[in-house]
Amino acid sequence: MQAGGRRFDPGTLHMSYPVPAVGTAAPEFTLDSTAGAKVTLGAYRGKQPVLLAFFPLAFTSTCTAELCAFSEDWSAFEGKGVAVLPISVDSVPSLREYRTKYAMRLDLASDFRRDAARAYGTLNDERFYSNRAYFLIDRDGIVRWSHIEGKNGERRANSEILEEIGKLT
C-alpha cells in the first residue's frame, strides 16, 4: 500500500499524543472492566503497583498469546504483589467473550472511548486502536518503566516484565 509516495506498513506506529515519561505521575483513568465494575488507576494508589498492558485488539494472535501468557504466569505477578491490567479499545461484551473463550485469569479493561490510550500516548490514530505498550506504575502512582512496541506483532516476554517489576523493591 502506498501513502505519500512511500511504502505504508499498517503495523507501524502512528501516534500523536505524548507518552508519560518515567518518573512522572501516571495519568488517571476510569474504565469499564470484564468484572462488571469500573476500574481506576487511583484505586491502586498506596496499595500495590500496577502493570498497564495496552493491547490492540481481542481475538488477534499476538494479543491472545500475550494475555494467555499473563494468565499462565498469574502466580508470578501475584507473588510480586503487582496488579496486571490489560487494556484495549474493544467493548466490554467482546472482552468478556474473549476472556471466557481463553479462560483468562485476569480481568480486562475496555478503553472504548480511547481516553486512556490518548492519555498514555498509545493511540494509533490511523487504525483507531491502541498500540501494544506497557507501563509499570508504582504504589505512589509514578511511572517506573514503560515500553511501546515498534510493531504490534511484537510483545515483551513475561520474564522481562517481571525483571522490571523486581526493580521496584
Tab-separated table of N, CA and C in Angstrom:
chain	number	residue	atom	x	y	z
A	1	MET	N	0.853	-1.169	0.000
A	1	MET	CA	0.000	0.000	0.000
A	1	MET	C	0.902	1.236	0.000
A	2	GLN	N	0.558	2.222	-0.779
A	2	GLN	CA	1.354	3.436	-0.887
A	2	GLN	C	0.669	4.591	-0.177
A	3	ALA	N	1.439	5.430	0.471
A	3	ALA	CA	0.920	6.647	1.109
A	3	ALA	C	1.960	7.735	0.936
A	4	GLY	N	1.616	8.772	0.193
A	4	GLY	CA	2.547	9.891	0.007
A	4	GLY	C	3.831	9.489	-0.692
A	5	GLY	N	3.760	8.512	-1.603
A	5	GLY	CA	4.940	8.101	-2.336
A	5	GLY	C	5.849	7.147	-1.578
A	6	ARG	N	5.488	6.807	-0.349
A	6	ARG	CA	6.303	5.876	0.456
A	6	ARG	C	5.506	4.616	0.718
A	7	ARG	N	6.192	3.547	0.999
A	7	ARG	CA	5.524	2.306	1.362
A	7	ARG	C	4.920	2.477	2.750
A	8	PHE	N	3.668	2.115	2.899
A	8	PHE	CA	2.956	2.239	4.169
A	8	PHE	C	2.853	0.870	4.819
A	9	ASP	N	3.361	0.735	6.015
A	9	ASP	CA	3.290	-0.508	6.775
A	9	ASP	C	2.217	-0.349	7.844
A	10	PRO	N	1.078	-1.073	7.725
A	10	PRO	CA	-0.002	-0.913	8.703
A	10	PRO	C	0.380	-1.362	10.102
A	11	GLY	N	1.489	-2.038	10.266
A	11	GLY	CA	1.918	-2.480	11.590
A	11	GLY	C	2.781	-1.467	12.319
A	12	THR	N	3.122	-0.369	11.657
A	12	THR	CA	3.975	0.627	12.306
A	12	THR	C	3.150	1.582	13.156
A	13	LEU	N	3.825	2.323	13.985
A	13	LEU	CA	3.158	3.224	14.907
A	13	LEU	C	2.775	4.536	14.239
A	14	HIS	N	1.597	5.019	14.605
A	14	HIS	CA	1.120	6.315	14.142
A	14	HIS	C	0.469	6.981	15.340
A	15	MET	N	1.287	7.646	16.141
A	15	MET	CA	0.802	8.233	17.384
A	15	MET	C	1.042	9.736	17.354
A	16	SER	N	0.132	10.470	17.996
A	16	SER	CA	0.314	11.911	18.060
A	16	SER	C	0.076	12.456	19.466
A	17	TYR	N	0.065	11.598	20.455
A	17	TYR	CA	-0.159	12.012	21.832
A	17	TYR	C	1.101	11.744	22.638
A	18	PRO	N	1.424	12.617	23.605
A	18	PRO	CA	2.650	12.412	24.391
A	18	PRO	C	2.562	11.190	25.305
A	19	VAL	N	3.686	10.521	25.448
A	19	VAL	CA	3.803	9.357	26.325
A	19	VAL	C	4.308	9.846	27.682
A	20	PRO	N	3.660	9.443	28.785
A	20	PRO	CA	4.153	9.871	30.099
A	20	PRO	C	5.580	9.366	30.333
A	21	ALA	N	6.435	10.240	30.770
A	21	ALA	CA	7.839	9.898	30.992
A	21	ALA	C	8.019	9.130	32.293
A	22	VAL	N	9.023	8.270	32.304
A	22	VAL	CA	9.395	7.565	33.528
A	22	VAL	C	9.749	8.619	34.576
A	23	GLY	N	9.233	8.427	35.785
A	23	GLY	CA	9.480	9.369	36.871
A	23	GLY	C	8.384	10.406	37.040
A	24	THR	N	7.393	10.388	36.137
A	24	THR	CA	6.283	11.333	36.238
A	24	THR	C	5.021	10.623	36.709
A	25	ALA	N	4.049	11.411	37.130
A	25	ALA	CA	2.778	10.843	37.589
A	25	ALA	C	2.049	10.181	36.423
A	26	ALA	N	1.519	9.009	36.691
A	26	ALA	CA	0.752	8.286	35.678
A	26	ALA	C	-0.614	8.936	35.510
A	27	PRO	N	-1.065	9.124	34.278
A	27	PRO	CA	-2.384	9.708	34.061
A	27	PRO	C	-3.492	8.829	34.656
A	28	GLU	N	-4.439	9.464	35.293
A	28	GLU	CA	-5.585	8.769	35.888
A	28	GLU	C	-6.575	8.377	34.790
A	29	PHE	N	-7.329	7.331	35.042
A	29	PHE	CA	-8.381	6.918	34.112
A	29	PHE	C	-9.447	6.147	34.875
A	30	THR	N	-10.607	6.056	34.278
A	30	THR	CA	-11.694	5.218	34.767
A	30	THR	C	-12.217	4.444	33.568
A	31	LEU	N	-12.186	3.118	33.661
A	31	LEU	CA	-12.603	2.260	32.559
A	31	LEU	C	-13.571	1.193	33.057
A	32	ASP	N	-14.419	0.702	32.166
A	32	ASP	CA	-15.271	-0.439	32.479
A	32	ASP	C	-14.427	-1.697	32.350
A	33	SER	N	-14.757	-2.721	33.146
A	33	SER	CA	-13.973	-3.954	33.102
A	33	SER	C	-14.870	-5.170	32.926
A	34	THR	N	-14.238	-6.279	32.614
A	34	THR	CA	-14.966	-7.530	32.463
A	34	THR	C	-15.489	-8.046	33.797
A	35	ALA	N	-15.028	-7.472	34.897
A	35	ALA	CA	-15.529	-7.845	36.225
A	35	ALA	C	-16.885	-7.196	36.497
A	36	GLY	N	-17.309	-6.278	35.603
A	36	GLY	CA	-18.587	-5.617	35.768
A	36	GLY	C	-18.517	-4.346	36.582
A	37	ALA	N	-17.322	-3.902	36.901
A	37	ALA	CA	-17.146	-2.696	37.710
A	37	ALA	C	-16.214	-1.736	36.992
A	38	LYS	N	-16.231	-0.503	37.439
A	38	LYS	CA	-15.293	0.493	36.926
A	38	LYS	C	-13.935	0.228	37.575
A	39	VAL	N	-12.896	0.450	36.826
A	39	VAL	CA	-11.550	0.337	37.359
A	39	VAL	C	-10.861	1.683	37.168
A	40	THR	N	-10.221	2.148	38.233
A	40	THR	CA	-9.469	3.405	38.171
A	40	THR	C	-8.044	3.142	38.620
A	41	LEU	N	-7.131	3.880	38.066
A	41	LEU	CA	-5.740	3.741	38.494
A	41	LEU	C	-5.596	4.170	39.949
A	42	GLY	N	-6.322	5.220	40.330
A	42	GLY	CA	-6.237	5.743	41.690
A	42	GLY	C	-6.616	4.739	42.760
A	43	ALA	N	-7.425	3.745	42.415
A	43	ALA	CA	-7.832	2.734	43.388
A	43	ALA	C	-6.649	1.896	43.867
A	44	TYR	N	-5.575	1.863	43.091
A	44	TYR	CA	-4.386	1.082	43.452
A	44	TYR	C	-3.372	1.905	44.248
A	45	ARG	N	-3.507	3.239	44.194
A	45	ARG	CA	-2.531	4.117	44.826
A	45	ARG	C	-2.431	3.829	46.323
A	46	GLY	N	-1.214	3.667	46.784
A	46	GLY	CA	-0.961	3.379	48.187
A	46	GLY	C	-1.133	1.914	48.544
A	47	LYS	N	-1.590	1.100	47.591
A	47	LYS	CA	-1.856	-0.319	47.857
A	47	LYS	C	-0.895	-1.253	47.146
A	48	GLN	N	-0.780	-1.099	45.827
A	48	GLN	CA	0.088	-2.000	45.074
A	48	GLN	C	0.459	-1.397	43.724
A	49	PRO	N	1.578	-1.841	43.179
A	49	PRO	CA	1.969	-1.416	41.838
A	49	PRO	C	1.015	-2.014	40.803
A	50	VAL	N	0.988	-1.397	39.628
A	50	VAL	CA	0.108	-1.834	38.545
A	50	VAL	C	0.906	-1.901	37.252
A	51	LEU	N	0.694	-2.971	36.509
A	51	LEU	CA	1.227	-3.076	35.158
A	51	LEU	C	0.072	-2.827	34.204
A	52	LEU	N	0.129	-1.718	33.481
A	52	LEU	CA	-0.848	-1.459	32.432
A	52	LEU	C	-0.302	-2.086	31.160
A	53	ALA	N	-1.105	-2.932	30.538
A	53	ALA	CA	-0.688	-3.609	29.313
A	53	ALA	C	-1.698	-3.279	28.216
A	54	PHE	N	-1.400	-2.238	27.438
A	54	PHE	CA	-2.273	-1.867	26.327
A	54	PHE	C	-2.077	-2.882	25.204
A	55	PHE	N	-3.177	-3.393	24.669
A	55	PHE	CA	-3.081	-4.318	23.549
A	55	PHE	C	-4.061	-3.890	22.460
A	56	PRO	N	-3.702	-4.114	21.171
A	56	PRO	CA	-4.520	-3.589	20.074
A	56	PRO	C	-5.958	-4.112	20.042
A	57	LEU	N	-6.139	-5.399	19.876
A	57	LEU	CA	-7.491	-5.922	19.680
A	57	LEU	C	-7.623	-7.357	20.187
A	58	ALA	N	-8.758	-7.645	20.775
A	58	ALA	CA	-9.063	-9.005	21.217
A	58	ALA	C	-9.157	-9.934	20.001
A	59	PHE	N	-8.940	-11.205	20.244
A	59	PHE	CA	-9.072	-12.264	19.241
A	59	PHE	C	-8.029	-12.188	18.132
A	60	THR	N	-6.923	-11.504	18.361
A	60	THR	CA	-5.828	-11.494	17.394
A	60	THR	C	-4.691	-12.335	17.958
A	61	SER	N	-3.844	-12.852	17.096
A	61	SER	CA	-2.864	-13.861	17.513
A	61	SER	C	-1.879	-13.379	18.579
A	62	THR	N	-1.225	-12.261	18.359
A	62	THR	CA	-0.223	-11.796	19.324
A	62	THR	C	-0.885	-11.405	20.639
A	63	CYS	N	-2.033	-10.747	20.560
A	63	CYS	CA	-2.741	-10.341	21.779
A	63	CYS	C	-3.175	-11.566	22.581
A	64	THR	N	-3.659	-12.577	21.891
A	64	THR	CA	-4.085	-13.796	22.575
A	64	THR	C	-2.897	-14.485	23.238
A	65	ALA	N	-1.783	-14.583	22.525
A	65	ALA	CA	-0.585	-15.196	23.109
A	65	ALA	C	-0.134	-14.417	24.335
A	66	GLU	N	-0.147	-13.090	24.238
A	66	GLU	CA	0.285	-12.237	25.344
A	66	GLU	C	-0.616	-12.415	26.570
A	67	LEU	N	-1.923	-12.332	26.370
A	67	LEU	CA	-2.842	-12.406	27.508
A	67	LEU	C	-2.912	-13.804	28.098
A	68	CYS	N	-2.804	-14.818	27.276
A	68	CYS	CA	-2.756	-16.190	27.810
A	68	CYS	C	-1.470	-16.392	28.618
A	69	ALA	N	-0.371	-15.777	28.184
A	69	ALA	CA	0.881	-15.863	28.946
A	69	ALA	C	0.739	-15.164	30.301
A	70	PHE	N	0.054	-14.021	30.336
A	70	PHE	CA	-0.213	-13.364	31.621
A	70	PHE	C	-1.000	-14.298	32.538
A	71	SER	N	-1.989	-14.985	31.980
A	71	SER	CA	-2.786	-15.924	32.777
A	71	SER	C	-1.941	-17.087	33.284
A	72	GLU	N	-1.110	-17.622	32.404
A	72	GLU	CA	-0.251	-18.748	32.782
A	72	GLU	C	0.738	-18.369	33.875
A	73	ASP	N	1.225	-17.145	33.844
A	73	ASP	CA	2.202	-16.673	34.829
A	73	ASP	C	1.546	-15.839	35.934
A	74	TRP	N	0.236	-15.989	36.080
A	74	TRP	CA	-0.518	-15.191	37.043
A	74	TRP	C	0.108	-15.232	38.432
A	75	SER	N	0.494	-16.406	38.893
A	75	SER	CA	1.047	-16.527	40.244
A	75	SER	C	2.364	-15.762	40.391
A	76	ALA	N	3.151	-15.652	39.324
A	76	ALA	CA	4.411	-14.896	39.392
A	76	ALA	C	4.130	-13.407	39.592
A	77	PHE	N	3.139	-12.883	38.885
A	77	PHE	CA	2.775	-11.470	39.050
A	77	PHE	C	2.136	-11.246	40.417
A	78	GLU	N	1.241	-12.136	40.782
A	78	GLU	CA	0.562	-12.041	42.067
A	78	GLU	C	1.565	-12.127	43.216
A	79	GLY	N	2.569	-13.007	43.065
A	79	GLY	CA	3.601	-13.170	44.076
A	79	GLY	C	4.445	-11.919	44.283
A	80	LYS	N	4.520	-11.094	43.259
A	80	LYS	CA	5.263	-9.828	43.369
A	80	LYS	C	4.348	-8.684	43.797
A	81	GLY	N	3.060	-9.005	44.019
A	81	GLY	CA	2.113	-8.006	44.500
A	81	GLY	C	1.710	-6.971	43.473
A	82	VAL	N	1.822	-7.329	42.196
A	82	VAL	CA	1.514	-6.388	41.118
A	82	VAL	C	0.176	-6.744	40.479
A	83	ALA	N	-0.671	-5.734	40.321
A	83	ALA	CA	-1.926	-5.919	39.591
A	83	ALA	C	-1.626	-5.772	38.104
A	84	VAL	N	-2.073	-6.725	37.304
A	84	VAL	CA	-1.907	-6.663	35.857
A	84	VAL	C	-3.243	-6.224	35.271
A	85	LEU	N	-3.222	-5.133	34.525
A	85	LEU	CA	-4.440	-4.590	33.955
A	85	LEU	C	-4.294	-4.447	32.436
A	86	PRO	N	-4.754	-5.451	31.690
A	86	PRO	CA	-4.750	-5.346	30.226
A	86	PRO	C	-5.865	-4.408	29.764
A	87	ILE	N	-5.549	-3.549	28.803
A	87	ILE	CA	-6.484	-2.535	28.320
A	87	ILE	C	-6.532	-2.571	26.797
A	88	SER	N	-7.757	-2.603	26.241
A	88	SER	CA	-7.922	-2.487	24.787
A	88	SER	C	-9.125	-1.616	24.481
A	89	VAL	N	-9.280	-1.286	23.216
A	89	VAL	CA	-10.397	-0.452	22.787
A	89	VAL	C	-11.650	-1.279	22.513
A	90	ASP	N	-11.575	-2.577	22.686
A	90	ASP	CA	-12.744	-3.439	22.476
A	90	ASP	C	-13.827	-3.127	23.497
A	91	SER	N	-15.061	-3.424	23.158
A	91	SER	CA	-16.179	-3.234	24.082
A	91	SER	C	-16.126	-4.282	25.193
A	92	VAL	N	-16.776	-3.999	26.305
A	92	VAL	CA	-16.807	-4.943	27.418
A	92	VAL	C	-17.412	-6.286	27.001
A	93	PRO	N	-18.535	-6.330	26.268
A	93	PRO	CA	-19.060	-7.642	25.862
A	93	PRO	C	-18.059	-8.458	25.030
A	94	SER	N	-17.347	-7.802	24.124
A	94	SER	CA	-16.327	-8.510	23.330
A	94	SER	C	-15.211	-9.031	24.228
A	95	LEU	N	-14.768	-8.199	25.167
A	95	LEU	CA	-13.695	-8.610	26.075
A	95	LEU	C	-14.146	-9.745	26.990
A	96	ARG	N	-15.401	-9.731	27.421
A	96	ARG	CA	-15.908	-10.839	28.253
A	96	ARG	C	-15.883	-12.152	27.476
A	97	GLU	N	-16.335	-12.103	26.231
A	97	GLU	CA	-16.328	-13.309	25.399
A	97	GLU	C	-14.899	-13.800	25.176
A	98	TYR	N	-14.004	-12.872	24.926
A	98	TYR	CA	-12.581	-13.179	24.708
A	98	TYR	C	-11.982	-13.822	25.955
A	99	ARG	N	-12.233	-13.215	27.090
A	99	ARG	CA	-11.711	-13.728	28.368
A	99	ARG	C	-12.235	-15.141	28.632
A	100	THR	N	-13.511	-15.354	28.385
A	100	THR	CA	-14.123	-16.669	28.607
A	100	THR	C	-13.566	-17.708	27.642
A	101	LYS	N	-13.482	-17.355	26.375
A	101	LYS	CA	-13.010	-18.300	25.358
A	101	LYS	C	-11.630	-18.855	25.695
A	102	TYR	N	-10.755	-18.003	26.233
A	102	TYR	CA	-9.387	-18.422	26.522
A	102	TYR	C	-9.128	-18.655	28.010
A	103	ALA	N	-10.185	-18.700	28.811
A	103	ALA	CA	-10.086	-18.983	30.253
A	103	ALA	C	-9.008	-18.133	30.931
A	104	MET	N	-9.049	-16.842	30.669
A	104	MET	CA	-8.063	-15.922	31.241
A	104	MET	C	-8.354	-15.680	32.709
A	105	ARG	N	-7.320	-15.623	33.503
A	105	ARG	CA	-7.452	-15.427	34.951
A	105	ARG	C	-7.544	-13.962	35.341
A	106	LEU	N	-7.276	-13.065	34.422
A	106	LEU	CA	-7.260	-11.655	34.746
A	106	LEU	C	-8.446	-10.946	34.095
A	107	ASP	N	-8.887	-9.882	34.750
A	107	ASP	CA	-9.944	-9.057	34.185
A	107	ASP	C	-9.339	-8.113	33.160
A	108	LEU	N	-10.128	-7.782	32.162
A	108	LEU	CA	-9.686	-6.897	31.086
A	108	LEU	C	-10.458	-5.587	31.181
A	109	ALA	N	-9.828	-4.503	30.784
A	109	ALA	CA	-10.461	-3.185	30.838
A	109	ALA	C	-10.726	-2.670	29.429
A	110	SER	N	-11.890	-2.062	29.260
A	110	SER	CA	-12.294	-1.521	27.968
A	110	SER	C	-12.054	-0.014	27.912
A	111	ASP	N	-11.237	0.385	26.960
A	111	ASP	CA	-10.974	1.795	26.691
A	111	ASP	C	-11.724	2.171	25.405
A	112	PHE	N	-12.998	1.848	25.376
A	112	PHE	CA	-13.815	2.007	24.176
A	112	PHE	C	-13.794	3.436	23.638
A	113	ARG	N	-13.731	4.418	24.522
A	113	ARG	CA	-13.691	5.826	24.094
A	113	ARG	C	-12.270	6.294	23.763
A	114	ARG	N	-11.283	5.453	23.989
A	114	ARG	CA	-9.870	5.717	23.674
A	114	ARG	C	-9.243	6.790	24.551
A	115	ASP	N	-9.848	7.119	25.683
A	115	ASP	CA	-9.304	8.156	26.566
A	115	ASP	C	-7.984	7.744	27.207
A	116	ALA	N	-7.882	6.506	27.686
A	116	ALA	CA	-6.635	6.048	28.314
A	116	ALA	C	-5.521	5.943	27.273
A	117	ALA	N	-5.840	5.435	26.091
A	117	ALA	CA	-4.827	5.324	25.030
A	117	ALA	C	-4.285	6.708	24.652
A	118	ARG	N	-5.146	7.700	24.624
A	118	ARG	CA	-4.675	9.064	24.349
A	118	ARG	C	-3.794	9.557	25.495
A	119	ALA	N	-4.254	9.347	26.736
A	119	ALA	CA	-3.520	9.830	27.911
A	119	ALA	C	-2.137	9.207	28.021
A	120	TYR	N	-1.992	7.960	27.560
A	120	TYR	CA	-0.706	7.269	27.639
A	120	TYR	C	0.071	7.307	26.317
A	121	GLY	N	-0.453	8.026	25.331
A	121	GLY	CA	0.270	8.203	24.070
A	121	GLY	C	0.344	6.964	23.216
A	122	THR	N	-0.588	6.026	23.391
A	122	THR	CA	-0.514	4.764	22.649
A	122	THR	C	-1.532	4.653	21.524
A	123	LEU	N	-2.418	5.636	21.371
A	123	LEU	CA	-3.465	5.529	20.360
A	123	LEU	C	-2.880	5.623	18.958
A	124	ASN	N	-3.190	4.639	18.141
A	124	ASN	CA	-2.807	4.626	16.740
A	124	ASN	C	-3.928	5.357	16.000
A	125	ASP	N	-3.678	6.603	15.637
A	125	ASP	CA	-4.707	7.442	15.021
A	125	ASP	C	-5.249	6.883	13.708
A	126	GLU	N	-4.408	6.244	12.931
A	126	GLU	CA	-4.855	5.721	11.640
A	126	GLU	C	-5.702	4.469	11.781
A	127	ARG	N	-5.422	3.668	12.793
A	127	ARG	CA	-6.164	2.414	12.994
A	127	ARG	C	-7.234	2.538	14.072
A	128	PHE	N	-7.155	3.571	14.885
A	128	PHE	CA	-8.087	3.875	15.972
A	128	PHE	C	-8.124	2.777	17.033
A	129	TYR	N	-6.972	2.144	17.253
A	129	TYR	CA	-6.804	1.244	18.384
A	129	TYR	C	-5.480	1.580	19.049
A	130	SER	N	-5.234	0.987	20.198
A	130	SER	CA	-4.001	1.255	20.926
A	130	SER	C	-2.870	0.387	20.397
A	131	ASN	N	-1.705	0.971	20.290
A	131	ASN	CA	-0.520	0.167	20.008
A	131	ASN	C	-0.152	-0.597	21.276
A	132	ARG	N	0.565	-1.700	21.113
A	132	ARG	CA	0.960	-2.519	22.253
A	132	ARG	C	2.000	-1.757	23.084
A	133	ALA	N	1.703	-1.614	24.371
A	133	ALA	CA	2.582	-0.847	25.249
A	133	ALA	C	2.412	-1.308	26.687
A	134	TYR	N	3.447	-1.068	27.480
A	134	TYR	CA	3.463	-1.465	28.887
A	134	TYR	C	3.904	-0.277	29.735
A	135	PHE	N	3.216	-0.098	30.851
A	135	PHE	CA	3.573	0.943	31.815
A	135	PHE	C	3.531	0.326	33.201
A	136	LEU	N	4.641	0.386	33.901
A	136	LEU	CA	4.707	-0.105	35.270
A	136	LEU	C	4.583	1.099	36.193
A	137	ILE	N	3.522	1.101	36.991
A	137	ILE	CA	3.199	2.216	37.875
A	137	ILE	C	3.440	1.760	39.319
A	138	ASP	N	4.195	2.533	40.091
A	138	ASP	CA	4.457	2.124	41.476
A	138	ASP	C	3.277	2.472	42.395
A	139	ARG	N	3.399	2.113	43.667
A	139	ARG	CA	2.321	2.348	44.645
A	139	ARG	C	1.942	3.818	44.793
A	140	ASP	N	2.885	4.705	44.469
A	140	ASP	CA	2.637	6.136	44.590
A	140	ASP	C	2.064	6.755	43.320
A	141	GLY	N	1.815	5.926	42.297
A	141	GLY	CA	1.239	6.431	41.056
A	141	GLY	C	2.250	7.028	40.096
A	142	ILE	N	3.519	6.637	40.232
A	142	ILE	CA	4.595	7.156	39.379
A	142	ILE	C	4.984	6.095	38.341
A	143	VAL	N	5.151	6.521	37.096
A	143	VAL	CA	5.600	5.622	36.033
A	143	VAL	C	7.055	5.256	36.314
A	144	ARG	N	7.340	3.957	36.474
A	144	ARG	CA	8.708	3.498	36.761
A	144	ARG	C	9.370	2.808	35.584
A	145	TRP	N	8.573	2.333	34.640
A	145	TRP	CA	9.104	1.681	33.429
A	145	TRP	C	8.020	1.733	32.375
A	146	SER	N	8.430	1.928	31.132
A	146	SER	CA	7.469	1.850	30.035
A	146	SER	C	8.166	1.312	28.801
A	147	HIS	N	7.370	0.710	27.965
A	147	HIS	CA	7.884	0.195	26.694
A	147	HIS	C	6.731	0.191	25.694
A	148	ILE	N	6.942	0.805	24.545
A	148	ILE	CA	5.976	0.753	23.454
A	148	ILE	C	6.618	-0.049	22.337
A	149	GLU	N	5.936	-1.091	21.908
A	149	GLU	CA	6.487	-1.951	20.866
A	149	GLU	C	6.611	-1.189	19.545
A	150	GLY	N	7.652	-1.481	18.794
A	150	GLY	CA	7.857	-0.870	17.485
A	150	GLY	C	6.850	-1.366	16.465
A	151	LYS	N	6.394	-2.609	16.649
A	151	LYS	CA	5.371	-3.212	15.791
A	151	LYS	C	4.410	-3.965	16.691
A	152	ASN	N	3.137	-3.919	16.345
A	152	ASN	CA	2.135	-4.553	17.194
A	152	ASN	C	2.195	-6.070	17.204
A	153	GLY	N	2.927	-6.666	16.278
A	153	GLY	CA	3.104	-8.110	16.265
A	153	GLY	C	4.182	-8.573	17.237
A	154	GLU	N	4.831	-7.632	17.913
A	154	GLU	CA	5.859	-7.952	18.900
A	154	GLU	C	5.292	-7.758	20.292
A	155	ARG	N	5.868	-8.450	21.268
A	155	ARG	CA	5.450	-8.286	22.660
A	155	ARG	C	6.613	-8.597	23.573
A	156	ARG	N	6.582	-8.064	24.777
A	156	ARG	CA	7.608	-8.340	25.779
A	156	ARG	C	7.319	-9.697	26.409
A	157	ALA	N	8.375	-10.408	26.699
A	157	ALA	CA	8.245	-11.671	27.426
A	157	ALA	C	7.945	-11.355	28.889
A	158	ASN	N	7.172	-12.215	29.515
A	158	ASN	CA	6.861	-12.001	30.930
A	158	ASN	C	8.122	-11.946	31.778
A	159	SER	N	9.144	-12.698	31.403
A	159	SER	CA	10.386	-12.676	32.183
A	159	SER	C	10.991	-11.269	32.197
A	160	GLU	N	10.937	-10.566	31.082
A	160	GLU	CA	11.454	-9.198	31.023
A	160	GLU	C	10.598	-8.265	31.885
A	161	ILE	N	9.294	-8.420	31.801
A	161	ILE	CA	8.386	-7.584	32.599
A	161	ILE	C	8.601	-7.854	34.084
A	162	LEU	N	8.702	-9.125	34.458
A	162	LEU	CA	8.919	-9.469	35.862
A	162	LEU	C	10.269	-8.950	36.370
A	163	GLU	N	11.254	-8.899	35.496
A	163	GLU	CA	12.554	-8.333	35.877
A	163	GLU	C	12.396	-6.841	36.205
A	164	GLU	N	11.625	-6.129	35.397
A	164	GLU	CA	11.378	-4.704	35.668
A	164	GLU	C	10.598	-4.527	36.965
A	165	ILE	N	9.644	-5.404	37.202
A	165	ILE	CA	8.869	-5.360	38.450
A	165	ILE	C	9.796	-5.565	39.648
A	166	GLY	N	10.762	-6.463	39.503
A	166	GLY	CA	11.721	-6.731	40.561
A	166	GLY	C	12.538	-5.515	40.947
A	167	LYS	N	12.681	-4.563	40.058
A	167	LYS	CA	13.448	-3.343	40.333
A	167	LYS	C	12.670	-2.357	41.208
A	168	LEU	N	11.376	-2.595	41.392
A	168	LEU	CA	10.566	-1.689	42.204
A	168	LEU	C	10.913	-1.773	43.688
A	169	THR	N	11.356	-2.920	44.136
A	169	THR	CA	11.600	-3.097	45.581
A	169	THR	C	12.968	-2.650	45.993
